[in-house]
Short mmCIF file of C-alpha atoms and ligand atoms in Angstrom, two decimals:
data_model
loop_
_atom_site.label_atom_id
_atom_site.label_comp_id
_atom_site.label_asym_id
_atom_site.label_seq_id
_atom_site.Cartn_x
_atom_site.Cartn_y
_atom_site.Cartn_z
CA MET A 117 9.54 -20.92 17.10
CA GLN A 118 11.66 -17.80 17.51
CA ALA A 119 10.15 -14.59 16.10
CA ARG A 120 12.10 -13.20 13.14
CA LYS A 121 13.83 -9.84 13.48
CA LYS A 122 11.89 -6.64 12.71
CA ILE A 123 12.60 -5.30 9.21
CA THR A 124 14.05 -1.78 9.28
CA ILE A 125 14.49 0.93 6.68
CA ASN A 126 18.14 -0.17 6.34
CA ASP A 127 17.07 -3.72 5.51
CA ILE A 128 14.70 -2.43 2.82
CA LYS A 129 17.40 -0.20 1.28
CA ALA A 130 19.98 -3.00 1.42
CA LYS A 131 17.80 -5.29 -0.70
CA LYS A 132 18.23 -3.11 -3.80
CA GLY A 133 19.88 -5.10 -6.57
CA LYS A 134 20.23 -8.15 -4.28
CA GLU A 135 16.80 -9.52 -3.42
CA LYS A 136 13.29 -8.59 -4.60
CA ILE A 137 11.17 -6.75 -2.05
CA VAL A 138 7.71 -8.21 -1.39
CA ALA A 139 4.95 -5.80 -0.39
CA ILE A 140 1.18 -5.98 0.04
CA THR A 141 -1.51 -3.73 1.48
CA ALA A 142 -3.42 -4.48 4.69
CA TYR A 143 -5.99 -2.47 6.60
CA ASP A 144 -6.49 -4.48 9.79
CA ALA A 145 -4.71 -6.58 12.39
CA LEU A 146 -6.10 -9.93 11.21
CA MET A 147 -4.63 -9.58 7.73
CA SER A 148 -1.35 -7.99 8.81
CA ALA A 149 -0.80 -10.90 11.23
CA ILE A 150 -1.25 -13.36 8.34
CA PHE A 151 1.06 -11.45 5.97
CA ASP A 152 3.74 -10.49 8.52
CA GLU A 153 6.01 -13.54 8.14
CA GLU A 154 5.89 -13.64 4.35
CA VAL A 155 6.35 -10.05 3.18
CA ASP A 156 8.91 -7.29 3.69
CA ILE A 157 6.51 -4.34 3.57
CA ILE A 158 2.88 -3.87 4.57
CA LEU A 159 1.27 -0.71 3.20
CA VAL A 160 -1.75 0.79 4.93
CA GLY A 161 -2.90 2.23 1.62
CA ASP A 162 -5.65 4.76 1.11
CA SER A 163 -6.90 2.18 -1.43
CA LEU A 164 -8.84 1.04 1.64
CA LYS A 165 -11.49 3.58 0.62
CA MET A 166 -12.05 1.50 -2.53
CA SER A 167 -11.39 -2.12 -1.62
CA PHE A 168 -12.62 -1.86 1.98
CA GLY A 169 -14.99 1.12 1.89
CA GLY A 170 -16.64 0.35 -1.46
CA GLU A 171 -15.91 3.77 -2.96
CA SER A 172 -14.70 4.36 -6.52
CA GLU A 173 -11.71 6.54 -5.56
CA THR A 174 -9.32 7.18 -2.66
CA LEU A 175 -9.90 10.91 -2.21
CA GLY A 176 -12.27 10.68 0.76
CA ALA A 177 -9.74 9.08 3.14
CA THR A 178 -9.24 11.15 6.30
CA MET A 179 -6.37 11.31 8.78
CA GLU A 180 -8.58 9.77 11.48
CA GLU A 181 -9.47 6.81 9.23
CA MET A 182 -5.87 6.25 8.13
CA LEU A 183 -4.65 6.43 11.73
CA TYR A 184 -7.29 3.94 12.87
CA HIS A 185 -6.24 1.42 10.20
CA ALA A 186 -2.50 2.12 10.70
CA LYS A 187 -2.82 1.33 14.40
CA ALA A 188 -4.72 -1.89 13.66
CA VAL A 189 -2.14 -3.06 11.11
CA CYS A 190 0.71 -2.31 13.53
CA LYS A 191 -0.99 -4.37 16.23
CA GLY A 192 -1.07 -7.43 13.95
CA ALA A 193 2.48 -7.26 12.60
CA SER A 194 5.75 -7.45 14.51
CA ARG A 195 8.22 -8.06 11.68
CA ALA A 196 7.21 -6.34 8.44
CA PHE A 197 8.17 -2.74 7.65
CA ILE A 198 4.93 -0.75 7.81
CA ILE A 199 4.13 2.25 5.63
CA ALA A 200 1.01 4.41 5.96
CA ASP A 201 -0.47 6.52 3.18
CA MET A 202 -0.87 10.22 3.86
CA PRO A 203 -4.47 10.86 2.71
CA PHE A 204 -5.41 13.35 0.01
CA GLY A 205 -5.13 16.94 1.25
CA SER A 206 -3.07 16.06 4.34
CA TYR A 207 0.23 17.24 2.80
CA ALA A 208 -0.90 20.18 0.71
CA THR A 209 1.59 22.48 2.46
CA LYS A 210 4.86 21.85 4.32
CA GLU A 211 3.21 22.70 7.64
CA MET A 212 0.26 20.36 7.06
CA ALA A 213 2.57 17.59 5.88
CA LEU A 214 4.74 17.86 8.99
CA GLN A 215 1.81 18.08 11.38
CA ASN A 216 0.02 15.06 9.87
CA ALA A 217 3.11 12.89 9.33
CA LEU A 218 4.10 13.51 12.94
CA ARG A 219 0.66 12.26 13.99
CA PHE A 220 1.37 8.94 12.26
CA TYR A 221 4.67 8.68 14.12
CA LYS A 222 3.32 9.69 17.51
CA GLU A 223 -0.06 7.91 17.42
CA SER A 224 0.94 4.69 15.66
CA ALA A 225 3.99 2.48 15.25
CA VAL A 226 4.32 2.86 11.46
CA ASP A 227 7.88 2.90 10.13
CA SER A 228 7.24 5.31 7.28
CA ILE A 229 4.67 7.34 5.41
CA LYS A 230 3.93 7.49 1.66
CA VAL A 231 2.99 10.55 -0.39
CA GLU A 232 1.92 10.88 -4.03
CA VAL A 233 4.28 13.35 -5.63
CA GLY A 234 5.35 15.43 -8.60
CA LEU A 235 8.28 17.82 -8.77
CA ASP A 236 6.14 20.44 -6.95
CA LYS A 237 6.35 18.30 -3.80
CA VAL A 238 10.16 18.13 -3.53
CA ASP A 239 10.32 20.72 -0.73
CA ILE A 240 7.60 18.95 1.23
CA VAL A 241 9.41 15.61 0.99
CA ARG A 242 12.68 17.30 2.02
CA ALA A 243 10.99 18.94 5.03
CA LEU A 244 9.57 15.58 6.16
CA CYS A 245 12.91 13.80 5.80
CA ASP A 246 14.73 16.65 7.60
CA GLU A 247 12.34 16.12 10.50
CA GLY A 248 13.33 12.43 10.68
CA ILE A 249 10.30 10.97 8.95
CA ALA A 250 10.96 8.14 6.50
CA VAL A 251 9.24 8.92 3.20
CA MET A 252 8.28 6.68 0.30
CA ALA A 253 7.49 8.79 -2.78
CA HIS A 254 4.69 7.49 -5.02
CA ILE A 255 5.00 8.47 -8.71
CA GLY A 256 3.29 7.58 -12.00
CA LEU A 257 -0.39 6.74 -11.78
CA MET A 258 -1.45 8.61 -8.68
CA PRO A 259 -4.98 7.72 -7.54
CA GLN A 260 -5.23 10.96 -5.52
CA TYR A 261 -5.02 12.86 -8.83
CA ALA A 262 -7.81 10.82 -10.51
CA ARG A 263 -10.35 13.67 -10.58
CA PHE A 264 -7.74 16.19 -11.76
CA GLU A 265 -6.50 13.89 -14.53
CA GLY A 266 -9.91 12.49 -15.50
CA GLY A 267 -9.27 8.90 -14.38
CA PHE A 268 -6.50 6.47 -13.49
CA LYS A 269 -3.84 7.19 -16.11
CA VAL A 270 -0.85 4.99 -16.93
CA LYS A 271 2.26 7.17 -17.26
CA GLY A 272 5.50 7.14 -19.24
CA LYS A 273 3.82 6.57 -22.58
CA ASN A 274 5.81 9.27 -24.36
CA GLU A 275 9.30 10.71 -24.06
CA SER A 276 8.39 13.85 -22.11
CA GLN A 277 6.36 11.83 -19.55
CA ALA A 278 9.20 9.32 -19.26
CA LYS A 279 11.74 12.09 -18.65
CA LEU A 280 9.51 13.76 -16.08
CA LEU A 281 9.15 10.49 -14.18
CA VAL A 282 12.92 9.89 -14.10
CA ASP A 283 13.52 13.52 -13.05
CA THR A 284 10.88 13.28 -10.32
CA ALA A 285 12.29 10.02 -8.96
CA CYS A 286 15.82 11.46 -8.88
CA ALA A 287 14.60 14.66 -7.18
CA MET A 288 12.80 12.61 -4.53
CA GLN A 289 15.93 10.56 -3.85
CA GLU A 290 17.91 13.78 -3.54
CA ALA A 291 15.27 15.20 -1.15
CA GLY A 292 15.75 12.18 1.13
CA ALA A 293 13.05 9.65 0.15
CA PHE A 294 14.16 6.10 1.01
CA GLY A 295 12.15 4.47 -1.76
CA ILE A 296 9.97 5.15 -4.80
CA LEU A 297 6.63 3.51 -5.46
CA CYS A 298 6.10 3.28 -9.23
CA GLU A 299 2.43 2.78 -10.10
CA GLY A 300 1.07 2.36 -13.63
CA ILE A 301 4.30 3.15 -15.44
CA GLN A 302 5.54 1.72 -18.76
CA ALA A 303 7.84 -1.16 -17.84
CA SER A 304 10.84 0.24 -19.76
CA VAL A 305 10.54 3.59 -17.95
CA ALA A 306 10.27 1.92 -14.53
CA GLU A 307 13.38 -0.08 -15.49
CA ASN A 308 15.26 3.16 -16.28
CA ILE A 309 14.14 4.73 -12.99
CA THR A 310 15.28 1.64 -11.08
CA ARG A 311 18.66 1.72 -12.81
CA GLU A 312 19.16 5.47 -12.19
CA LEU A 313 18.46 5.34 -8.45
CA ASP A 314 20.42 4.13 -5.44
CA ILE A 315 17.17 3.69 -3.47
CA PRO A 316 14.71 0.82 -4.13
CA THR A 317 11.68 1.04 -6.40
CA ILE A 318 8.49 -0.87 -5.64
CA GLY A 319 6.26 -1.45 -8.65
CA ILE A 320 2.57 -1.98 -9.22
CA GLY A 321 1.66 -2.18 -12.88
CA ALA A 322 5.24 -1.15 -13.67
CA GLY A 323 6.81 -4.36 -15.00
CA SER A 324 9.21 -6.82 -13.46
CA CYS A 325 12.37 -4.71 -13.26
CA CYS A 326 11.47 -2.72 -10.14
CA ASP A 327 13.30 -3.73 -6.97
CA GLY A 328 10.05 -5.05 -5.51
CA GLN A 329 6.35 -5.53 -6.17
CA ILE A 330 3.20 -4.52 -4.31
CA LEU A 331 -0.42 -5.53 -4.79
CA VAL A 332 -3.65 -4.63 -2.99
CA TRP A 333 -4.63 -7.58 -0.79
CA SER A 334 -8.23 -7.86 -1.96
CA ASP A 335 -6.95 -8.17 -5.55
CA VAL A 336 -4.41 -10.86 -4.61
CA PHE A 337 -7.07 -13.01 -2.93
CA GLY A 338 -9.88 -12.46 -5.39
CA PHE A 339 -12.21 -10.48 -3.15
CA PHE A 340 -12.43 -7.51 -5.50
CA ASP A 341 -13.95 -8.68 -8.76
CA LYS A 342 -15.77 -5.62 -10.13
CA PHE A 343 -12.95 -5.45 -12.67
CA GLN A 344 -9.45 -6.92 -12.93
CA PRO A 345 -6.70 -4.52 -13.97
CA LYS A 346 -4.09 -6.02 -16.35
CA PHE A 347 -1.36 -5.94 -13.67
CA VAL A 348 -3.30 -7.95 -11.06
CA ARG A 349 -2.65 -11.64 -10.52
CA ARG A 350 -5.20 -13.45 -8.32
CA TYR A 351 -3.75 -16.16 -6.10
CA CYS A 352 -7.08 -17.55 -4.93
CA ASN A 353 -10.78 -16.98 -5.37
CA GLY A 354 -11.44 -15.63 -1.88
CA LYS A 355 -14.91 -14.42 -2.73
CA GLU A 356 -16.07 -17.89 -3.76
CA ILE A 357 -14.39 -19.55 -0.76
CA LEU A 358 -16.18 -17.20 1.66
CA LYS A 359 -19.49 -17.47 -0.22
CA GLN A 360 -19.36 -21.23 0.12
CA ALA A 361 -18.55 -20.97 3.84
CA ILE A 362 -21.33 -18.47 4.59
CA LYS A 363 -23.82 -20.68 2.70
CA GLU A 364 -22.85 -23.67 4.85
CA TYR A 365 -23.11 -21.63 8.06
CA ALA A 366 -26.57 -20.29 7.10
CA LYS A 367 -27.75 -23.80 6.22
CA ASP A 368 -26.47 -25.25 9.51
CA VAL A 369 -28.26 -22.53 11.52
CA LYS A 370 -31.53 -22.98 9.64
CA GLU A 371 -31.41 -26.77 9.95
CA VAL A 372 -30.45 -26.54 13.67
CA ARG A 373 -27.11 -28.31 13.04
CA PHE A 374 -25.22 -25.40 14.60
CA PRO A 375 -24.50 -25.18 17.50
CA ASN A 376 -24.23 -28.84 18.51
CA ILE A 377 -23.81 -30.24 22.04
CA GLN A 378 -20.01 -29.69 22.07
CA GLU A 379 -20.49 -26.09 20.98
CA SER A 380 -23.01 -25.38 23.76
CA TYR A 381 -22.52 -24.57 27.49
O1 LIG B 13 -3.22 2.97 -1.60
C1 LIG B 13 -2.63 1.96 -2.01
O2 LIG B 13 -2.96 0.82 -1.70
C2 LIG B 13 -1.49 2.15 -2.89
C3 LIG B 13 -1.11 0.97 -3.72
C4 LIG B 13 -1.93 0.93 -4.94
C5 LIG B 13 0.32 0.94 -3.99
O3 LIG B 13 -0.95 3.21 -2.98
#
């Protein structure tokens, strides 16, 4: 079978208003290889600190960790457009943002980086885009602000929040961002943002009107079951499937049914 063509930033932008964009997170080559044919975007999210590292927030992610996982994801995928999260603190100033984003470009094959932003970050996003770095701007519920805001807060619940979100999205488009990730935003507000912009919006907990949807892989496959946010849909019970398999393996080893003759040298 012939490999399908690599998805570029132009393909992602061209889908706006024509075809929904499918995105999922991945943190390693095994998963990205499985997802590659089916999705448009793979995000190496700093959510890996929670769903992979067992932490309760994303703030501890480091550049070295994100680069390690970005490289692994790129090794597994040849078609999907790959975005890496800039970790908390890595884009606090223009200089830091440029230095760290350039590391993603030089040390891995990611197609883009993602930053969590408010209006205060417009100049940083502009500086990155001016340097030739493709930027996805993440607005709304921003996990990197969880300590500052006292938790994971859904946004757009009142008029001033809704206006600020639309203004921020428009400012990011003007600064050069190629897409907006809308997390935890009232569906009607995400719909307005999507309508206002020429660039695509990718939603998570932001209703069905965004140009695309993203979910964290361990949520999609039922591996993370400490709690289930309202916006998550589980497509299988991965935890139970693996539990059953590990039980069978342990039983076979204990009862000397593994390895058998064919599995031995
Ligand atoms: O880090 C991440 O996985 C994300 C998603 C929640 C969109 O930013």
